[in-house]
C-alpha positions as MATLAB code, in Angstrom:
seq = 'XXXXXXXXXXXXXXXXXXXXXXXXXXXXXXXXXXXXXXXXXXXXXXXXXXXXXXXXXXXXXXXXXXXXXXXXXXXXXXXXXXXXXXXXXXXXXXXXXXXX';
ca = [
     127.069  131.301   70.765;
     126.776  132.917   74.289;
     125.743  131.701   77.447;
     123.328  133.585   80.021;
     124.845  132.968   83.881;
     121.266  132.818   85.843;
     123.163  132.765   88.793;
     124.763  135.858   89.057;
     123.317  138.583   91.422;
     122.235  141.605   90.411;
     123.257  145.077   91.580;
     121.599  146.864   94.593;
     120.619  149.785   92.168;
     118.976  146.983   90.139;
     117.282  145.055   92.695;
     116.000  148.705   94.306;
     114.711  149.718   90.972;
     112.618  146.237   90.159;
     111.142  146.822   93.588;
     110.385  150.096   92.849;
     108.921  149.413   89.570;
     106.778  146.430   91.281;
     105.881  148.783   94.572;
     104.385  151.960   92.042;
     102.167  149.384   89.309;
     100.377  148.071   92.333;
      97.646  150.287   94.568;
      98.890  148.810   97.887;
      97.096  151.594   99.717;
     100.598  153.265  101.263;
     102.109  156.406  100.561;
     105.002  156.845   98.134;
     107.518  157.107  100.759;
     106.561  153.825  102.684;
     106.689  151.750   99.188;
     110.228  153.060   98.781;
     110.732  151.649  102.278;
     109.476  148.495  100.998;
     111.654  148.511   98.596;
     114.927  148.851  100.118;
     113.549  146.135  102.704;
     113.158  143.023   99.893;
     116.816  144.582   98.584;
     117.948  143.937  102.158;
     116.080  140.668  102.803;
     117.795  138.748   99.474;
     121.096  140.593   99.906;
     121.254  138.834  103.682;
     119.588  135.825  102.157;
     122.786  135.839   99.523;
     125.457  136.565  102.064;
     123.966  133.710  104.228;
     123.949  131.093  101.433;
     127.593  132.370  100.944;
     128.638  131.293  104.667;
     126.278  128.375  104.424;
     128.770  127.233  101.628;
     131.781  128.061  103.458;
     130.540  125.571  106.239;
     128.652  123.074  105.096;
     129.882  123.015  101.319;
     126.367  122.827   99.996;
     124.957  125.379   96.971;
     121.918  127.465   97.778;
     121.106  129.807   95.026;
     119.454  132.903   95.186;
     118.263  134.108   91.326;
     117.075  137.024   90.218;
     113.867  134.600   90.128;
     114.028  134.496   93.756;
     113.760  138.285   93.771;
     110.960  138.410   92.207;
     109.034  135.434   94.157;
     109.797  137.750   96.880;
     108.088  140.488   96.051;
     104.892  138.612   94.439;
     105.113  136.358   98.138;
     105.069  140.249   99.622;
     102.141  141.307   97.585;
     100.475  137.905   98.168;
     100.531  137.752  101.603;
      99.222  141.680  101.895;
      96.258  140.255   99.648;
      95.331  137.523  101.920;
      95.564  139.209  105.055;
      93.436  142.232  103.742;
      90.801  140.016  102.598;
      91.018  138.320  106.335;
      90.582  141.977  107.821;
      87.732  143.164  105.746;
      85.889  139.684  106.713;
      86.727  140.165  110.346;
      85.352  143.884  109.869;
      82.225  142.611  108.353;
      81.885  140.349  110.857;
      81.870  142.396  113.633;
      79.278  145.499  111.838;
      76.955  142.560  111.572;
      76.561  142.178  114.869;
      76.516  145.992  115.981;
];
């Protein structure tokens, strides 16, 4: 019998490499070189996020977990919120050729 520990955090190398792998399946209409930058930024944003639920334990002795689950809500919240606001361009572009 063996038990998986959901809690542990992955690797940088790991967490840059799911990024990576999310960043090159989806056309996000950047160049290779600003997706890596991407990349490194969601490591860095859930790395803080983990170091902050670390103090926030030290002070306040209360559990915030951050998965590898979270990781990936992350990036699909990323790729989400690109989707909306492109949509929410392209209208406001319509909008204004219709009235020139």
């Amino acid at each position: 019998c063996c038990t998986i520990d959901w809690f542990t955090q992955w690797p940088t190398e790991a967490l840059l490499s799911v990024s990576n792998e999310f960043f090159a399946d989806v056309d996000i209409g950047v160049t290779d070189e600003v997706k890596e930058s991407l990349s490194v930024f969601c490591e860095v944003i859930h790395t803080s996020v983990s170091n902050m639920s670390d103090r926030f334990f030290a002070e306040l002795r209360r559990n915030v977990y951050t998965t590898p689950t979270s990781y990936l809500e992350l990036i699909n919240l990323y790729l989400s919120m690109l989707n909306d606001k492109r949509k929410q361009l392209c209208a406001s572009r319509d909008r204004v050729c219709q009235w020139s």
